[in-house]
Amino acid sequence: AAQRAIVPVPRPRQAEPVLGRRIAERRIVDAELQLAALIKDIALDGCKRSNRSKKMRMAAWMSIEWKLFDALAREVIYEGATEGQVEGTYDANISAALNHVRSDAFRSALHNLMADQDFVDRLHGKAGNTALAGAAVPDAPSGPLNLELQYGKGGGSFVKDVETLKTATVTIRSTNGHGTGFVVDQRGYVLTNAHVVGNASNVVIKIGENEHAGAVLRRDRKRDVALVQIADQAGVATLKLASSRTSTGAPVYVMGTPLDEALSHTVTRGIISAVRKLKDDQIYYQTDAGVNPGNSGGPAFNESGEVVGMAVSGIFTRQGGTTNINFLIPIDEVLGTLQVF
């Protein structure tokens, strides 16, 4: 019978004690490329010269099908099959000998896979990896970064300008899953949550239906903010930022990509329910505006269409239902933490 290699299964999401559940789609695997192996067939043979002998001769043959998955492009970029075989002297303990000879046959098949130039080229990004192919990844600058930020004067309207605001609100795909971000500089600088990008150096940024490579330049896990730059895009649309903090009772609109990438630019409406310092000693806006997994890093607008905050977390029931208690990071806290001025 065919045997499948053991692969990790995502752990159930658990509420975080300070802020409730982070609202990005999460996965346990944090690698850009993931290799799956399916053992299609295996043959074992062995013999022991005498009952007193402490060694035995064993041979094994194994046939394996391989698939290489690009977690950013969300597609299989390589499929192939190899065989592995081994023969040698092993400890006379049958259980131990079987484990060793099977492992040696698997390693032989893996060695043969690494001899496949097509597979090696895809590992090194010379083939496949379409979302990041040819991307010029910028260097991460140190110290304060002078972005060309635009601040509003309260003369706009979110409702009238919503279609324009959508063009600067993006979906960010990482090996963690996906979240949301928003462009604040025409050179392609994007703000999002640190837990959206995870430990990744590269992400995919979706602007409308188009996918672009993105490089993670900065992240601060305590404040849960990150700065990403679109590697191959300049002159993109940007959002205007609020020049002052908002207050309790003010209307707020949250835009993002909840649950599925197909639901990008979903808008929910609510109010600023409170301004709170939580157990992590950080300031947050509490809001009843609807957020869901995938909204993380998305912009929250005032009625003038200016960004007042960034969606970061929410408190959910044990069954995953909303409690209408969600949290935003004030935009000045995002900029200050990342040293973006």
Short mmCIF file of C-alpha atoms in Angstrom, two decimals:
data_model
loop_
_atom_site.label_atom_id
_atom_site.label_comp_id
_atom_site.label_asym_id
_atom_site.label_seq_id
_atom_site.Cartn_x
_atom_site.Cartn_y
_atom_site.Cartn_z
CA ALA A 1 0.00 0.00 0.00
CA ALA A 2 1.17 3.54 -0.67
CA GLN A 3 2.56 5.37 2.34
CA ARG A 4 2.48 9.15 2.79
CA ALA A 5 5.28 11.12 4.36
CA ILE A 6 4.19 12.78 7.60
CA VAL A 7 3.41 16.47 7.12
CA PRO A 8 2.56 19.04 9.80
CA VAL A 9 -1.09 19.84 10.41
CA PRO A 10 -2.00 23.45 11.30
CA ARG A 11 -2.75 23.85 14.99
CA PRO A 12 -6.18 25.23 15.96
CA ARG A 13 -6.11 28.98 16.45
CA GLN A 14 -6.18 30.03 20.10
CA ALA A 15 -7.20 33.35 21.61
CA GLU A 16 -4.29 35.45 22.80
CA PRO A 17 -4.60 36.60 26.41
CA VAL A 18 -3.82 40.29 25.85
CA LEU A 19 -5.50 41.26 22.59
CA GLY A 20 -7.65 38.32 21.72
CA ARG A 21 -6.97 36.65 18.39
CA ARG A 22 -4.64 38.14 15.83
CA ILE A 23 -6.67 38.45 12.67
CA ALA A 24 -4.37 37.27 9.89
CA GLU A 25 -4.85 33.89 8.30
CA ARG A 26 -2.10 31.75 9.89
CA ARG A 27 -0.33 28.55 8.95
CA ILE A 28 2.13 26.52 10.95
CA VAL A 29 4.55 26.08 8.02
CA ASP A 30 6.73 29.19 7.56
CA ALA A 31 8.72 28.20 4.47
CA GLU A 32 8.35 29.72 1.01
CA LEU A 33 8.92 26.32 -0.62
CA GLN A 34 7.44 23.10 0.76
CA LEU A 35 8.33 19.61 -0.45
CA ALA A 36 5.87 16.71 -0.25
CA ALA A 37 6.82 13.05 -0.73
CA LEU A 38 4.49 10.15 -1.58
CA ILE A 39 6.07 6.69 -1.23
CA LYS A 40 4.47 4.74 -4.07
CA ASP A 41 6.23 1.42 -3.61
CA ILE A 42 8.82 -0.20 -1.35
CA ALA A 43 10.61 -3.56 -1.29
CA LEU A 44 12.71 -4.97 1.57
CA ASP A 45 14.89 -8.06 1.77
CA GLY A 46 17.24 -9.38 4.44
CA CYS A 47 19.03 -12.40 5.75
CA LYS A 48 20.97 -13.45 8.84
CA ARG A 49 23.77 -16.00 8.52
CA SER A 50 23.27 -17.55 11.98
CA ASN A 51 21.24 -17.09 15.13
CA ARG A 52 24.37 -15.95 16.96
CA SER A 53 25.28 -13.29 14.44
CA LYS A 54 24.88 -9.69 15.61
CA LYS A 55 24.65 -8.38 12.05
CA MET A 56 22.42 -9.05 9.07
CA ARG A 57 22.45 -8.19 5.38
CA MET A 58 19.56 -6.08 4.17
CA ALA A 59 18.50 -4.41 0.94
CA ALA A 60 15.76 -1.90 0.23
CA TRP A 61 14.23 -0.27 -2.84
CA MET A 62 11.82 2.67 -2.78
CA SER A 63 9.86 4.65 -5.38
CA ILE A 64 8.80 8.21 -4.42
CA GLU A 65 6.71 10.89 -6.11
CA TRP A 66 7.70 14.47 -5.21
CA LYS A 67 5.83 17.78 -5.36
CA LEU A 68 7.37 21.18 -4.66
CA PHE A 69 4.83 23.78 -3.53
CA ASP A 70 5.42 27.54 -3.73
CA ALA A 71 3.58 28.90 -0.67
CA LEU A 72 3.64 32.47 -2.01
CA ALA A 73 2.45 31.73 -5.54
CA ARG A 74 0.08 29.08 -4.10
CA GLU A 75 0.95 26.57 -6.79
CA VAL A 76 2.91 23.37 -7.38
CA ILE A 77 6.04 24.34 -9.32
CA TYR A 78 7.65 20.92 -9.66
CA GLU A 79 6.46 17.32 -9.95
CA GLY A 80 8.76 14.35 -10.38
CA ALA A 81 9.61 10.81 -9.28
CA THR A 82 12.83 9.12 -8.21
CA GLU A 83 13.93 5.74 -6.96
CA GLY A 84 16.33 4.93 -4.18
CA GLN A 85 18.05 1.69 -3.29
CA VAL A 86 20.55 0.52 -0.72
CA GLU A 87 22.25 -2.68 0.40
CA GLY A 88 24.43 -3.19 3.46
CA THR A 89 25.09 -4.73 6.84
CA TYR A 90 22.86 -3.70 9.71
CA ASP A 91 22.29 -4.49 13.37
CA ALA A 92 20.57 -7.86 13.88
CA ASN A 93 17.68 -6.19 15.74
CA ILE A 94 14.93 -6.48 13.13
CA SER A 95 13.02 -3.34 14.12
CA ALA A 96 16.14 -1.17 14.17
CA ALA A 97 17.44 -2.67 10.93
CA LEU A 98 14.16 -2.01 9.12
CA ASN A 99 14.13 1.62 10.25
CA HIS A 100 17.72 2.15 9.13
CA VAL A 101 17.42 0.49 5.75
CA ARG A 102 14.18 2.34 4.94
CA SER A 103 15.77 5.65 5.91
CA ASP A 104 18.82 4.89 3.77
CA ALA A 105 16.61 4.07 0.76
CA PHE A 106 14.69 7.32 1.28
CA ARG A 107 17.96 9.28 1.42
CA SER A 108 19.07 7.61 -1.78
CA ALA A 109 15.86 8.70 -3.53
CA LEU A 110 16.29 12.23 -2.15
CA HIS A 111 19.89 12.29 -3.40
CA ASN A 112 18.63 11.37 -6.86
CA LEU A 113 16.06 14.16 -6.65
CA MET A 114 18.83 16.66 -5.94
CA ALA A 115 20.54 15.43 -9.10
CA ASP A 116 17.54 16.62 -11.13
CA GLN A 117 18.64 19.99 -12.58
CA ASP A 118 15.06 21.15 -13.10
CA PHE A 119 14.33 20.62 -9.40
CA VAL A 120 17.53 22.43 -8.38
CA ASP A 121 16.72 25.38 -10.65
CA ARG A 122 13.34 25.77 -9.00
CA LEU A 123 14.89 25.64 -5.54
CA HIS A 124 17.25 28.45 -6.52
CA GLY A 125 14.53 30.54 -8.16
CA LYS A 126 15.93 30.08 -11.67
CA ALA A 127 12.64 28.49 -12.71
CA GLY A 128 9.15 28.54 -11.21
CA ASN A 129 8.54 30.83 -8.22
CA THR A 130 6.60 33.02 -10.62
CA ALA A 131 5.40 35.53 -8.03
CA LEU A 132 8.95 36.52 -7.08
CA ALA A 133 10.80 35.80 -10.31
CA GLY A 134 13.23 38.56 -11.27
CA ALA A 135 12.28 40.77 -8.32
CA ALA A 136 14.88 43.32 -7.31
CA VAL A 137 14.70 43.15 -3.53
CA PRO A 138 15.72 46.47 -1.95
CA ASP A 139 18.08 46.67 0.98
CA ALA A 140 16.54 47.27 4.41
CA PRO A 141 17.53 50.81 5.45
CA SER A 142 18.49 51.62 9.04
CA GLY A 143 17.55 54.73 11.03
CA PRO A 144 14.66 57.11 10.29
CA LEU A 145 13.18 56.72 6.84
CA ASN A 146 11.81 59.82 5.16
CA LEU A 147 8.73 58.72 3.27
CA GLU A 148 6.67 61.05 1.13
CA LEU A 149 3.59 60.85 3.33
CA GLN A 150 0.40 62.75 2.58
CA TYR A 151 -1.79 64.12 5.35
CA GLY A 152 -5.41 65.05 4.82
CA LYS A 153 -7.12 68.27 5.78
CA GLY A 154 -10.56 66.84 6.48
CA GLY A 155 -12.06 67.94 3.20
CA GLY A 156 -12.68 64.56 1.62
CA SER A 157 -15.41 61.95 1.95
CA PHE A 158 -14.87 58.23 2.49
CA VAL A 159 -18.16 57.32 0.84
CA LYS A 160 -17.50 59.42 -2.28
CA ASP A 161 -13.82 58.44 -2.54
CA VAL A 162 -14.11 54.74 -1.64
CA GLU A 163 -13.27 53.45 -5.13
CA THR A 164 -10.07 55.51 -5.17
CA LEU A 165 -9.15 54.37 -1.66
CA LYS A 166 -9.45 50.75 -2.76
CA THR A 167 -6.60 51.18 -5.27
CA ALA A 168 -4.13 51.81 -2.42
CA THR A 169 -5.42 49.05 -0.11
CA VAL A 170 -3.66 45.78 -0.92
CA THR A 171 -3.72 42.08 -0.01
CA ILE A 172 -0.46 40.70 1.38
CA ARG A 173 0.27 37.01 1.00
CA SER A 174 3.02 35.39 3.04
CA THR A 175 3.81 31.88 4.16
CA ASN A 176 1.60 32.64 7.20
CA GLY A 177 -1.41 33.00 4.95
CA HIS A 178 -2.75 36.41 3.98
CA GLY A 179 -3.51 39.79 5.49
CA THR A 180 -4.03 43.37 4.35
CA GLY A 181 -1.84 46.44 3.93
CA PHE A 182 -1.98 49.95 2.52
CA VAL A 183 0.34 52.08 0.39
CA VAL A 184 1.61 55.34 1.92
CA ASP A 185 4.37 56.36 -0.53
CA GLN A 186 4.41 56.35 -4.35
CA ARG A 187 7.71 54.44 -4.28
CA GLY A 188 5.74 51.41 -3.16
CA TYR A 189 6.04 51.53 0.64
CA VAL A 190 3.29 49.54 2.34
CA LEU A 191 2.29 49.36 6.02
CA THR A 192 0.92 46.19 7.60
CA ASN A 193 1.13 44.04 10.75
CA ALA A 194 4.25 42.14 11.77
CA HIS A 195 2.20 38.98 12.27
CA VAL A 196 1.01 39.19 8.66
CA VAL A 197 4.55 38.92 7.25
CA GLY A 198 5.80 36.62 10.04
CA ASN A 199 9.49 35.78 9.61
CA ALA A 200 9.39 36.12 5.83
CA SER A 201 11.81 38.28 3.87
CA ASN A 202 9.62 38.20 0.76
CA VAL A 203 5.87 38.44 0.32
CA VAL A 204 3.40 38.75 -2.53
CA ILE A 205 1.41 41.97 -2.76
CA LYS A 206 -1.84 41.93 -4.70
CA ILE A 207 -2.95 45.23 -6.20
CA GLY A 208 -6.29 44.49 -7.76
CA GLU A 209 -5.80 41.29 -9.74
CA ASN A 210 -2.07 41.83 -10.28
CA GLU A 211 0.60 40.19 -8.09
CA HIS A 212 3.90 41.88 -7.25
CA ALA A 213 6.95 40.87 -5.27
CA GLY A 214 7.40 42.64 -1.95
CA ALA A 215 10.37 42.86 0.42
CA VAL A 216 9.95 43.15 4.19
CA LEU A 217 12.13 46.09 5.26
CA ARG A 218 11.21 46.52 8.93
CA ARG A 219 9.07 44.84 11.56
CA ASP A 220 8.38 45.40 15.24
CA ARG A 221 6.68 42.41 16.82
CA LYS A 222 5.83 44.13 20.11
CA ARG A 223 3.85 46.90 18.45
CA ASP A 224 2.93 44.44 15.65
CA VAL A 225 3.76 46.67 12.69
CA ALA A 226 5.84 46.15 9.56
CA LEU A 227 7.05 48.07 6.52
CA VAL A 228 7.10 46.38 3.11
CA GLN A 229 8.23 47.73 -0.24
CA ILE A 230 6.82 46.64 -3.57
CA ALA A 231 9.93 45.54 -5.42
CA ASP A 232 8.84 46.17 -9.00
CA GLN A 233 6.28 48.93 -8.78
CA ALA A 234 6.56 52.72 -8.54
CA GLY A 235 4.01 55.48 -8.96
CA VAL A 236 1.29 53.53 -7.16
CA ALA A 237 -1.73 55.17 -5.54
CA THR A 238 -1.34 56.21 -1.90
CA LEU A 239 -3.63 56.95 1.03
CA LYS A 240 -3.81 60.15 3.00
CA LEU A 241 -3.20 59.94 6.74
CA ALA A 242 -5.03 61.73 9.54
CA SER A 243 -2.94 64.53 11.02
CA SER A 244 -4.40 64.07 14.52
CA ARG A 245 -5.83 61.28 16.66
CA THR A 246 -9.50 60.45 16.54
CA SER A 247 -11.78 60.31 19.58
CA THR A 248 -14.37 58.05 21.16
CA GLY A 249 -17.66 58.05 19.28
CA ALA A 250 -16.15 59.02 15.93
CA PRO A 251 -17.29 56.99 12.90
CA VAL A 252 -14.71 54.62 11.39
CA TYR A 253 -14.54 52.49 8.24
CA VAL A 254 -12.31 49.40 8.07
CA MET A 255 -11.18 48.04 4.70
CA GLY A 256 -9.44 44.72 4.14
CA THR A 257 -9.40 41.15 2.85
CA PRO A 258 -11.27 39.01 5.39
CA LEU A 259 -11.21 35.20 5.29
CA ASP A 260 -10.42 34.75 1.59
CA GLU A 261 -8.39 36.66 -0.99
CA ALA A 262 -11.50 36.81 -3.18
CA LEU A 263 -13.08 39.14 -0.57
CA SER A 264 -10.56 41.95 -0.97
CA HIS A 265 -11.70 45.54 -0.32
CA THR A 266 -14.49 44.52 2.02
CA VAL A 267 -15.66 47.57 3.99
CA THR A 268 -17.25 47.53 7.45
CA ARG A 269 -18.48 50.51 9.45
CA GLY A 270 -18.57 51.29 13.17
CA ILE A 271 -17.39 53.80 15.73
CA ILE A 272 -14.37 54.26 17.95
CA SER A 273 -15.76 52.56 21.06
CA ALA A 274 -12.88 53.55 23.37
CA VAL A 275 -9.23 54.53 23.49
CA ARG A 276 -7.43 52.03 25.70
CA LYS A 277 -4.04 51.10 27.07
CA LEU A 278 -4.08 47.30 27.23
CA LYS A 279 -1.97 44.80 29.14
CA ASP A 280 0.92 45.10 26.70
CA ASP A 281 1.15 48.79 27.76
CA GLN A 282 0.27 49.96 24.23
CA ILE A 283 -2.45 52.38 23.10
CA TYR A 284 -5.28 51.03 20.93
CA TYR A 285 -8.53 52.23 19.46
CA GLN A 286 -11.34 49.85 20.34
CA THR A 287 -14.02 49.59 17.65
CA ASP A 288 -17.20 47.68 16.88
CA ALA A 289 -16.45 47.79 13.14
CA GLY A 290 -16.44 44.21 11.85
CA VAL A 291 -13.06 42.51 11.37
CA ASN A 292 -12.18 38.90 10.60
CA PRO A 293 -9.07 36.81 9.97
CA GLY A 294 -7.36 38.42 6.97
CA ASN A 295 -8.23 42.01 7.97
CA SER A 296 -4.91 42.37 9.82
CA GLY A 297 -2.86 45.32 8.63
CA GLY A 298 -5.79 46.96 6.86
CA PRO A 299 -6.52 50.70 7.04
CA ALA A 300 -9.22 52.25 9.20
CA PHE A 301 -10.58 55.52 7.81
CA ASN A 302 -12.41 58.50 9.25
CA GLU A 303 -15.35 60.06 7.43
CA SER A 304 -12.96 62.22 5.40
CA GLY A 305 -11.22 59.15 3.98
CA GLU A 306 -8.02 59.63 6.00
CA VAL A 307 -6.28 56.71 7.69
CA VAL A 308 -6.63 56.92 11.47
CA GLY A 309 -5.44 53.43 12.37
CA MET A 310 -4.48 49.90 11.36
CA ALA A 311 -6.55 46.78 12.14
CA VAL A 312 -4.63 44.35 14.36
CA SER A 313 -6.79 42.05 16.50
CA GLY A 314 -10.19 41.11 17.83
CA ILE A 315 -11.83 39.17 20.63
CA PHE A 316 -13.84 36.18 19.43
CA THR A 317 -16.04 33.59 21.09
CA ARG A 318 -14.88 29.98 21.55
CA GLN A 319 -16.88 29.12 18.44
CA GLY A 320 -15.09 31.83 16.42
CA GLY A 321 -17.93 34.35 16.45
CA THR A 322 -17.38 38.07 16.76
CA THR A 323 -17.96 39.98 20.00
CA ASN A 324 -17.79 43.38 18.26
CA ILE A 325 -14.68 44.15 20.32
CA ASN A 326 -11.84 44.78 17.89
CA PHE A 327 -8.66 46.82 18.04
CA LEU A 328 -6.79 49.29 15.83
CA ILE A 329 -3.28 50.72 16.19
CA PRO A 330 -3.34 54.54 15.90
CA ILE A 331 -1.56 55.57 12.71
CA ASP A 332 0.93 57.83 14.50
CA GLU A 333 1.99 54.82 16.62
CA VAL A 334 2.57 52.79 13.45
CA LEU A 335 4.75 55.50 11.90
CA GLY A 336 6.66 56.24 15.08
CA THR A 337 7.48 52.62 15.84
CA LEU A 338 8.81 52.01 12.32
CA GLN A 339 10.68 55.35 12.31
CA VAL A 340 8.75 56.42 9.26
CA PHE A 341 8.18 60.15 9.08
#
